[in-house]
mmCIF file of C-alpha atoms in Angstrom:
data_model
loop_
_atom_site.group_PDB
_atom_site.id
_atom_site.type_symbol
_atom_site.label_atom_id
_atom_site.label_comp_id
_atom_site.label_asym_id
_atom_site.label_seq_id
_atom_site.Cartn_x
_atom_site.Cartn_y
_atom_site.Cartn_z
ATOM 1 C CA MET A 1 17.792 11.171 2.454
ATOM 2 C CA ALA A 2 18.012 14.680 3.939
ATOM 3 C CA LEU A 3 14.552 15.593 5.167
ATOM 4 C CA LYS A 4 13.541 19.243 5.464
ATOM 5 C CA GLY A 5 10.284 21.154 5.554
ATOM 6 C CA VAL A 6 7.535 18.709 6.461
ATOM 7 C CA LEU A 7 9.155 15.707 8.169
ATOM 8 C CA ARG A 8 6.482 13.183 9.167
ATOM 9 C CA PRO A 9 3.004 12.606 10.579
ATOM 10 C CA GLY A 10 2.840 13.925 14.133
ATOM 11 C CA TYR A 11 -0.626 13.449 15.599
ATOM 12 C CA ILE A 12 -4.252 12.737 14.805
ATOM 13 C CA GLN A 13 -7.341 13.796 16.767
ATOM 14 C CA ILE A 14 -10.112 11.190 16.575
ATOM 15 C CA ARG A 15 -13.705 11.660 17.737
ATOM 16 C CA VAL A 16 -15.117 8.836 19.876
ATOM 17 C CA THR A 17 -18.602 8.381 21.312
ATOM 18 C CA ASP A 18 -17.505 6.549 24.483
ATOM 19 C CA LEU A 19 -14.132 7.671 25.811
ATOM 20 C CA ASP A 20 -13.729 4.882 28.357
ATOM 21 C CA ALA A 21 -14.470 2.181 25.786
ATOM 22 C CA ALA A 22 -12.134 3.888 23.304
ATOM 23 C CA LEU A 23 -9.308 3.997 25.830
ATOM 24 C CA LYS A 24 -9.674 0.295 26.574
ATOM 25 C CA HIS A 25 -9.506 -0.397 22.830
ATOM 26 C CA TYR A 26 -6.563 1.842 21.975
ATOM 27 C CA VAL A 27 -4.535 1.111 25.123
ATOM 28 C CA ASP A 28 -5.287 -2.532 25.989
ATOM 29 C CA ARG A 29 -5.895 -3.911 22.494
ATOM 30 C CA VAL A 30 -4.045 -1.709 19.986
ATOM 31 C CA GLY A 31 -1.169 -1.212 22.422
ATOM 32 C CA LEU A 32 -0.845 2.554 22.861
ATOM 33 C CA HIS A 33 0.136 4.094 26.206
ATOM 34 C CA GLU A 34 -2.081 6.664 27.922
ATOM 35 C CA VAL A 35 -0.166 9.894 28.548
ATOM 36 C CA GLY A 36 -2.938 11.785 30.312
ATOM 37 C CA ARG A 37 -6.420 13.258 30.261
ATOM 38 C CA GLU A 38 -7.201 16.957 30.297
ATOM 39 C CA ALA A 39 -10.017 18.977 31.848
ATOM 40 C CA ASP A 40 -11.594 19.422 28.409
ATOM 41 C CA GLY A 41 -12.142 15.646 28.278
ATOM 42 C CA ARG A 42 -9.508 14.813 25.707
ATOM 43 C CA ALA A 43 -7.198 11.843 26.248
ATOM 44 C CA TYR A 44 -3.635 11.742 24.924
ATOM 45 C CA LEU A 45 -1.842 8.568 23.828
ATOM 46 C CA ARG A 46 1.480 7.512 22.316
ATOM 47 C CA ALA A 47 3.098 4.354 20.974
ATOM 48 C CA TRP A 48 6.125 2.792 22.636
ATOM 49 C CA ASP A 49 8.608 3.759 19.901
ATOM 50 C CA GLU A 50 7.633 7.432 19.577
ATOM 51 C CA PHE A 51 9.758 10.239 21.002
ATOM 52 C CA ASP A 52 6.991 12.861 21.068
ATOM 53 C CA ARG A 53 4.747 13.318 24.105
ATOM 54 C CA HIS A 54 1.678 12.112 22.209
ATOM 55 C CA SER A 55 0.501 11.140 18.751
ATOM 56 C CA VAL A 56 -3.179 10.235 19.209
ATOM 57 C CA ILE A 57 -5.818 12.453 20.786
ATOM 58 C CA LEU A 58 -9.253 11.038 21.581
ATOM 59 C CA ARG A 59 -12.110 13.537 21.905
ATOM 60 C CA GLN A 60 -15.551 12.632 23.255
ATOM 61 C CA ALA A 61 -18.170 13.610 20.667
ATOM 62 C CA ASP A 62 -21.637 12.719 19.400
ATOM 63 C CA MET A 63 -20.289 11.328 16.108
ATOM 64 C CA PRO A 64 -17.087 9.423 15.283
ATOM 65 C CA GLY A 65 -14.535 10.672 12.768
ATOM 66 C CA MET A 66 -11.365 12.742 12.545
ATOM 67 C CA ASP A 67 -10.991 16.384 13.568
ATOM 68 C CA TYR A 68 -7.534 16.917 12.049
ATOM 69 C CA VAL A 69 -4.138 15.377 11.386
ATOM 70 C CA GLY A 70 -0.901 17.208 12.169
ATOM 71 C CA PHE A 71 2.523 17.015 10.521
ATOM 72 C CA LYS A 72 5.848 17.871 12.159
ATOM 73 C CA VAL A 73 8.066 20.359 10.318
ATOM 74 C CA ALA A 74 11.803 20.775 10.786
ATOM 75 C CA SER A 75 11.914 24.244 12.391
ATOM 76 C CA GLU A 76 9.999 27.393 13.243
ATOM 77 C CA ALA A 77 11.549 28.985 10.156
ATOM 78 C CA ASP A 78 10.079 26.198 8.029
ATOM 79 C CA LEU A 79 6.716 26.728 9.724
ATOM 80 C CA GLU A 80 6.731 30.417 8.729
ATOM 81 C CA SER A 81 7.864 29.604 5.200
ATOM 82 C CA LEU A 82 5.057 27.076 4.821
ATOM 83 C CA ARG A 83 2.530 29.584 6.179
ATOM 84 C CA ARG A 84 3.472 31.989 3.389
ATOM 85 C CA ARG A 85 3.241 29.276 0.751
ATOM 86 C CA VAL A 86 -0.161 28.041 1.966
ATOM 87 C CA GLU A 87 -1.534 31.585 2.045
ATOM 88 C CA GLU A 88 -0.075 32.371 -1.390
ATOM 89 C CA ALA A 89 -1.914 29.295 -2.681
ATOM 90 C CA GLY A 90 -5.161 30.992 -1.615
ATOM 91 C CA THR A 91 -5.817 28.879 1.487
ATOM 92 C CA LYS A 92 -6.785 30.526 4.773
ATOM 93 C CA VAL A 93 -4.459 29.708 7.681
ATOM 94 C CA GLU A 94 -5.504 29.743 11.329
ATOM 95 C CA GLU A 95 -2.755 29.931 13.948
ATOM 96 C CA ILE A 96 -3.437 27.990 17.140
ATOM 97 C CA PRO A 97 -1.308 29.157 20.066
ATOM 98 C CA ALA A 98 1.095 26.969 21.994
ATOM 99 C CA GLY A 99 -0.470 25.034 24.847
ATOM 100 C CA GLU A 100 -3.879 24.317 23.289
ATOM 101 C CA GLN A 101 -2.640 20.736 23.502
ATOM 102 C CA PRO A 102 -0.261 19.981 26.398
ATOM 103 C CA GLY A 103 3.358 19.979 25.314
ATOM 104 C CA LEU A 104 2.562 21.224 21.803
ATOM 105 C CA GLY A 105 3.891 24.463 20.370
ATOM 106 C CA ARG A 106 2.019 26.838 18.097
ATOM 107 C CA ARG A 107 0.556 25.289 15.010
ATOM 108 C CA LEU A 108 -0.941 26.244 11.672
ATOM 109 C CA SER A 109 -4.321 24.844 10.656
ATOM 110 C CA PHE A 110 -5.994 24.911 7.236
ATOM 111 C CA VAL A 111 -8.454 22.978 5.089
ATOM 112 C CA VAL A 112 -7.299 21.269 1.874
ATOM 113 C CA PRO A 113 -9.474 20.859 -1.272
ATOM 114 C CA SER A 114 -10.939 17.523 -0.089
ATOM 115 C CA GLY A 115 -12.432 19.250 2.961
ATOM 116 C CA HIS A 116 -9.979 17.873 5.535
ATOM 117 C CA ARG A 117 -8.233 19.912 8.201
ATOM 118 C CA ILE A 118 -4.440 19.604 8.135
ATOM 119 C CA GLU A 119 -2.093 21.102 10.706
ATOM 120 C CA LEU A 120 1.626 21.862 10.831
ATOM 121 C CA PHE A 121 3.768 22.254 13.945
ATOM 122 C CA ALA A 122 7.470 22.519 14.756
ATOM 123 C CA GLU A 123 7.685 21.886 18.498
ATOM 124 C CA MET A 124 6.394 19.184 20.813
ATOM 125 C CA ALA A 125 7.698 18.082 24.198
ATOM 126 C CA LEU A 126 9.439 14.739 24.310
ATOM 127 C CA SER A 127 7.867 11.832 26.144
ATOM 128 C CA GLU A 128 9.201 11.069 29.608
ATOM 129 C CA ASN A 129 9.104 7.373 28.676
ATOM 130 C CA GLY A 130 10.133 7.527 25.040
ATOM 131 C CA PRO A 131 12.760 5.399 23.286
ATOM 132 C CA MET A 132 16.068 5.182 25.100
ATOM 133 C CA THR A 133 19.000 7.082 23.567
ATOM 134 C CA ARG A 134 21.996 6.081 25.711
ATOM 135 C CA ASN A 135 22.954 2.408 25.588
ATOM 136 C CA PRO A 136 19.419 1.961 24.290
ATOM 137 C CA GLU A 137 17.499 -1.151 25.116
ATOM 138 C CA LEU A 138 14.921 -2.237 22.514
ATOM 139 C CA TRP A 139 12.173 -0.554 24.532
ATOM 140 C CA GLN A 140 11.685 1.275 27.794
ATOM 141 C CA GLU A 141 8.036 0.348 28.338
ATOM 142 C CA GLU A 142 7.313 -3.248 27.410
ATOM 143 C CA PRO A 143 5.092 -3.385 24.290
ATOM 144 C CA HIS A 144 1.630 -4.837 24.829
ATOM 145 C CA GLY A 145 -1.543 -5.524 22.878
ATOM 146 C CA MET A 146 -0.868 -5.348 19.138
ATOM 147 C CA ARG A 147 2.530 -3.772 19.904
ATOM 148 C CA VAL A 148 2.126 -0.818 17.529
ATOM 149 C CA THR A 149 5.308 1.231 17.146
ATOM 150 C CA ARG A 150 3.882 4.576 15.935
ATOM 151 C CA PHE A 151 0.996 6.430 14.337
ATOM 152 C CA ASP A 152 1.945 5.826 10.710
ATOM 153 C CA HIS A 153 -0.576 7.467 8.363
ATOM 154 C CA CYS A 154 -4.229 8.164 7.697
ATOM 155 C CA ASN A 155 -6.514 7.643 4.708
ATOM 156 C CA LEU A 156 -9.043 10.363 3.920
ATOM 157 C CA HIS A 157 -11.914 10.489 1.411
ATOM 158 C CA GLY A 158 -13.288 13.514 -0.405
ATOM 159 C CA PRO A 159 -13.611 15.352 -3.721
ATOM 160 C CA ASN A 160 -11.031 17.114 -5.901
ATOM 161 C CA ILE A 161 -8.143 14.709 -5.408
ATOM 162 C CA ASP A 162 -6.284 16.358 -8.278
ATOM 163 C CA GLY A 163 -6.438 19.625 -6.305
ATOM 164 C CA VAL A 164 -5.265 17.848 -3.160
ATOM 165 C CA VAL A 165 -2.282 16.387 -5.031
ATOM 166 C CA ARG A 166 -1.331 19.798 -6.443
ATOM 167 C CA PHE A 167 -1.546 21.328 -2.962
ATOM 168 C CA PHE A 168 0.509 18.641 -1.244
ATOM 169 C CA THR A 169 3.172 18.418 -3.956
ATOM 170 C CA GLU A 170 3.471 22.098 -4.956
ATOM 171 C CA VAL A 171 2.880 23.787 -1.580
ATOM 172 C CA LEU A 172 4.003 21.247 1.036
ATOM 173 C CA ASP A 173 6.652 19.447 -1.094
ATOM 174 C CA PHE A 174 5.231 15.943 -0.660
ATOM 175 C CA SER A 175 5.845 13.361 -3.378
ATOM 176 C CA LEU A 176 3.069 11.477 -5.164
ATOM 177 C CA THR A 177 4.509 7.975 -4.831
ATOM 178 C CA GLU A 178 1.576 5.986 -6.215
ATOM 179 C CA ALA A 179 -1.837 6.667 -7.711
ATOM 180 C CA ALA A 180 -4.909 5.087 -9.214
ATOM 181 C CA GLU A 181 -5.767 7.087 -12.323
ATOM 182 C CA THR A 182 -8.810 7.408 -14.548
ATOM 183 C CA PRO A 183 -9.358 9.387 -17.768
ATOM 184 C CA ASP A 184 -11.101 11.975 -15.541
ATOM 185 C CA GLY A 185 -8.238 12.385 -13.090
ATOM 186 C CA ILE A 186 -6.771 10.823 -9.983
ATOM 187 C CA ALA A 187 -9.048 8.492 -8.026
ATOM 188 C CA ALA A 188 -6.556 7.607 -5.261
ATOM 189 C CA ALA A 189 -3.355 9.380 -4.252
ATOM 190 C CA PHE A 190 -0.604 8.148 -1.946
ATOM 191 C CA LEU A 191 1.661 10.959 -0.779
ATOM 192 C CA SER A 192 4.940 10.893 1.140
ATOM 193 C CA CYS A 193 7.016 13.555 2.878
ATOM 194 C CA SER A 194 9.677 10.962 3.742
ATOM 195 C CA ASN A 195 10.954 7.749 2.179
ATOM 196 C CA LYS A 196 7.921 5.717 3.241
ATOM 197 C CA ALA A 197 5.483 4.488 0.614
ATOM 198 C CA HIS A 198 2.999 7.016 2.007
ATOM 199 C CA ASP A 199 2.435 9.339 4.948
ATOM 200 C CA ILE A 200 -1.133 10.231 3.944
ATOM 201 C CA ALA A 201 -3.597 8.936 1.335
ATOM 202 C CA PHE A 202 -6.649 10.464 -0.326
ATOM 203 C CA ILE A 203 -9.429 8.593 -2.120
ATOM 204 C CA LYS A 204 -11.975 10.292 -4.390
ATOM 205 C CA ARG A 205 -15.481 10.551 -2.952
ATOM 206 C CA ALA A 206 -18.290 13.030 -3.562
ATOM 207 C CA GLU A 207 -18.775 13.878 0.106
ATOM 208 C CA ALA A 208 -16.105 16.153 1.569
ATOM 209 C CA GLY A 209 -14.066 15.623 4.706
ATOM 210 C CA LYS A 210 -14.637 11.895 5.246
ATOM 211 C CA PHE A 211 -12.340 9.807 7.455
ATOM 212 C CA HIS A 212 -11.485 6.287 6.319
ATOM 213 C CA HIS A 213 -8.839 5.068 8.773
ATOM 214 C CA ALA A 214 -5.923 5.764 11.068
ATOM 215 C CA ALA A 215 -3.005 3.361 10.629
ATOM 216 C CA PHE A 216 -0.437 2.215 13.154
ATOM 217 C CA SER A 217 2.897 0.639 12.275
ATOM 218 C CA LEU A 218 3.935 -2.872 13.250
ATOM 219 C CA GLU A 219 7.402 -4.362 12.939
ATOM 220 C CA SER A 220 6.554 -7.442 10.870
ATOM 221 C CA TRP A 221 3.998 -9.586 9.054
ATOM 222 C CA HIS A 222 4.124 -11.896 12.081
ATOM 223 C CA GLU A 223 2.782 -9.081 14.272
ATOM 224 C CA VAL A 224 -0.051 -8.459 11.797
ATOM 225 C CA GLY A 225 -0.996 -12.093 12.467
ATOM 226 C CA GLN A 226 -0.761 -11.511 16.206
ATOM 227 C CA ALA A 227 -3.080 -8.520 15.815
ATOM 228 C CA ALA A 228 -5.556 -10.827 14.068
ATOM 229 C CA ASP A 229 -5.404 -13.155 17.077
ATOM 230 C CA ILE A 230 -6.215 -10.250 19.408
ATOM 231 C CA ILE A 231 -9.096 -9.212 17.142
ATOM 232 C CA ALA A 232 -10.488 -12.747 17.269
ATOM 233 C CA ARG A 233 -9.920 -13.216 21.012
ATOM 234 C CA TYR A 234 -11.713 -10.015 22.021
ATOM 235 C CA ASN A 235 -14.351 -9.996 19.256
ATOM 236 C CA ILE A 236 -13.159 -6.693 17.834
ATOM 237 C CA PRO A 237 -15.205 -5.912 14.712
ATOM 238 C CA LEU A 238 -13.104 -6.996 11.726
ATOM 239 C CA ASP A 239 -13.187 -5.192 8.388
ATOM 240 C CA ILE A 240 -10.754 -7.226 6.272
ATOM 241 C CA GLY A 241 -7.492 -9.151 6.525
ATOM 242 C CA PRO A 242 -4.872 -10.161 7.269
ATOM 243 C CA THR A 243 -3.920 -9.416 3.663
ATOM 244 C CA ARG A 244 -1.571 -7.298 1.565
ATOM 245 C CA HIS A 245 -2.086 -4.138 -0.439
ATOM 246 C CA GLY A 246 -0.984 -3.955 -4.054
ATOM 247 C CA ILE A 247 -0.618 -0.204 -3.601
ATOM 248 C CA THR A 248 2.298 0.411 -1.167
ATOM 249 C CA ARG A 249 2.830 -3.411 -0.777
ATOM 250 C CA GLY A 250 1.876 -3.025 2.875
ATOM 251 C CA GLN A 251 0.817 -6.023 4.967
ATOM 252 C CA THR A 252 -2.383 -5.162 6.738
ATOM 253 C CA ILE A 253 -5.496 -5.852 8.750
ATOM 254 C CA TYR A 254 -8.453 -3.486 9.183
ATOM 255 C CA PHE A 255 -10.822 -3.371 12.162
ATOM 256 C CA PHE A 256 -13.044 -0.922 14.054
ATOM 257 C CA ASP A 257 -12.851 0.829 17.407
ATOM 258 C CA PRO A 258 -15.959 0.813 19.652
ATOM 259 C CA SER A 259 -17.185 4.088 18.105
ATOM 260 C CA GLY A 260 -16.970 2.758 14.550
ATOM 261 C CA ASN A 261 -13.717 4.451 13.524
ATOM 262 C CA ARG A 262 -11.707 2.210 11.222
ATOM 263 C CA ASN A 263 -8.173 1.299 12.341
ATOM 264 C CA GLU A 264 -5.380 -0.350 10.386
ATOM 265 C CA VAL A 265 -2.225 -2.034 11.608
ATOM 266 C CA PHE A 266 0.376 -2.017 8.846
ATOM 267 C CA SER A 267 3.850 -3.410 8.252
ATOM 268 C CA GLY A 268 6.235 -3.295 5.338
ATOM 269 C CA GLY A 269 5.652 -1.165 2.268
ATOM 270 C CA PHE A 270 8.223 -0.161 -0.306
ATOM 271 C CA ILE A 271 10.978 2.382 0.347
ATOM 272 C CA TYR A 272 10.586 5.592 -1.647
ATOM 273 C CA TYR A 273 13.286 7.933 -2.956
ATOM 274 C CA PRO A 274 12.621 11.255 -4.722
ATOM 275 C CA ASP A 275 14.082 10.025 -8.018
ATOM 276 C CA ASN A 276 11.717 7.025 -8.162
ATOM 277 C CA PRO A 277 9.060 7.076 -10.900
ATOM 278 C CA LYS A 278 5.474 7.331 -9.768
ATOM 279 C CA ARG A 279 3.696 3.970 -9.619
ATOM 280 C CA VAL A 280 0.317 3.967 -11.410
ATOM 281 C CA TRP A 281 -2.664 1.613 -11.223
ATOM 282 C CA THR A 282 -5.476 1.574 -13.766
ATOM 283 C CA MET A 283 -9.087 1.152 -12.743
ATOM 284 C CA ASP A 284 -9.413 -2.283 -14.357
ATOM 285 C CA GLN A 285 -6.835 -3.490 -11.787
ATOM 286 C CA ILE A 286 -8.137 -1.510 -8.813
ATOM 287 C CA GLY A 287 -9.222 -4.615 -6.871
ATOM 288 C CA LYS A 288 -5.701 -6.022 -6.928
ATOM 289 C CA ALA A 289 -4.333 -2.573 -6.111
ATOM 290 C CA ILE A 290 -6.415 -2.338 -2.942
ATOM 291 C CA PHE A 291 -6.083 -5.916 -1.698
ATOM 292 C CA TYR A 292 -3.445 -7.845 -3.571
#
């Protein structure tokens, strides 16, 4: 599949109420690597199988949640093209100059109909300790904790999911791979810019801009079980699992960081191609759709 335009999730900035406790959770337990901390108090992290300098930013704040999620685009030309399309759709675009995050080029920031801030960028420095490319060993830095391979997706809650779907499919060229539908419109939308089952999900909720979870990829169902062992051993607050989703078919466990942000570790999921029909769930089967 030839990817162009928006390629993949790039980074997420999460608000935490205790940065030291959050770092212990995300580094020691989840298995991310700390890249560095900046004078503004933000901490930058990456997973062992990511090429980019960082993919998770932790910001000390009074309340938990998500500030924004960023998607990598193929080129600066694509970034300019997408700026025009977003503005033509009637959405205000803010340009953030290169260097606001270390190693990150200029980026475009805007708010979608659900009240969430989405960003696009074309350039980020590569990690000094990223995946090997010449005679590559399996990993350069030995995986630890839950052994997450990458920041995979996020799930966001808010109103006007039909408007969100139109924006993502018509402006950003995502595909709606799967949805839960009601006579009044879409209640849950799973959107992909790649051939994954989803790169971002939106669930209908009256309150705008709500953050449900950040998800990290694991290599197998076995590692989901290992994550459950770590959750039990260190008394990490468990939400649900290990289990499987009906939607996406992903194998999963949900838990909370020390600030109350929900995390997911996720493996599997169906492969999506642009000619695939959209998968649809009805509300009388929504329980099985969420947790199969």
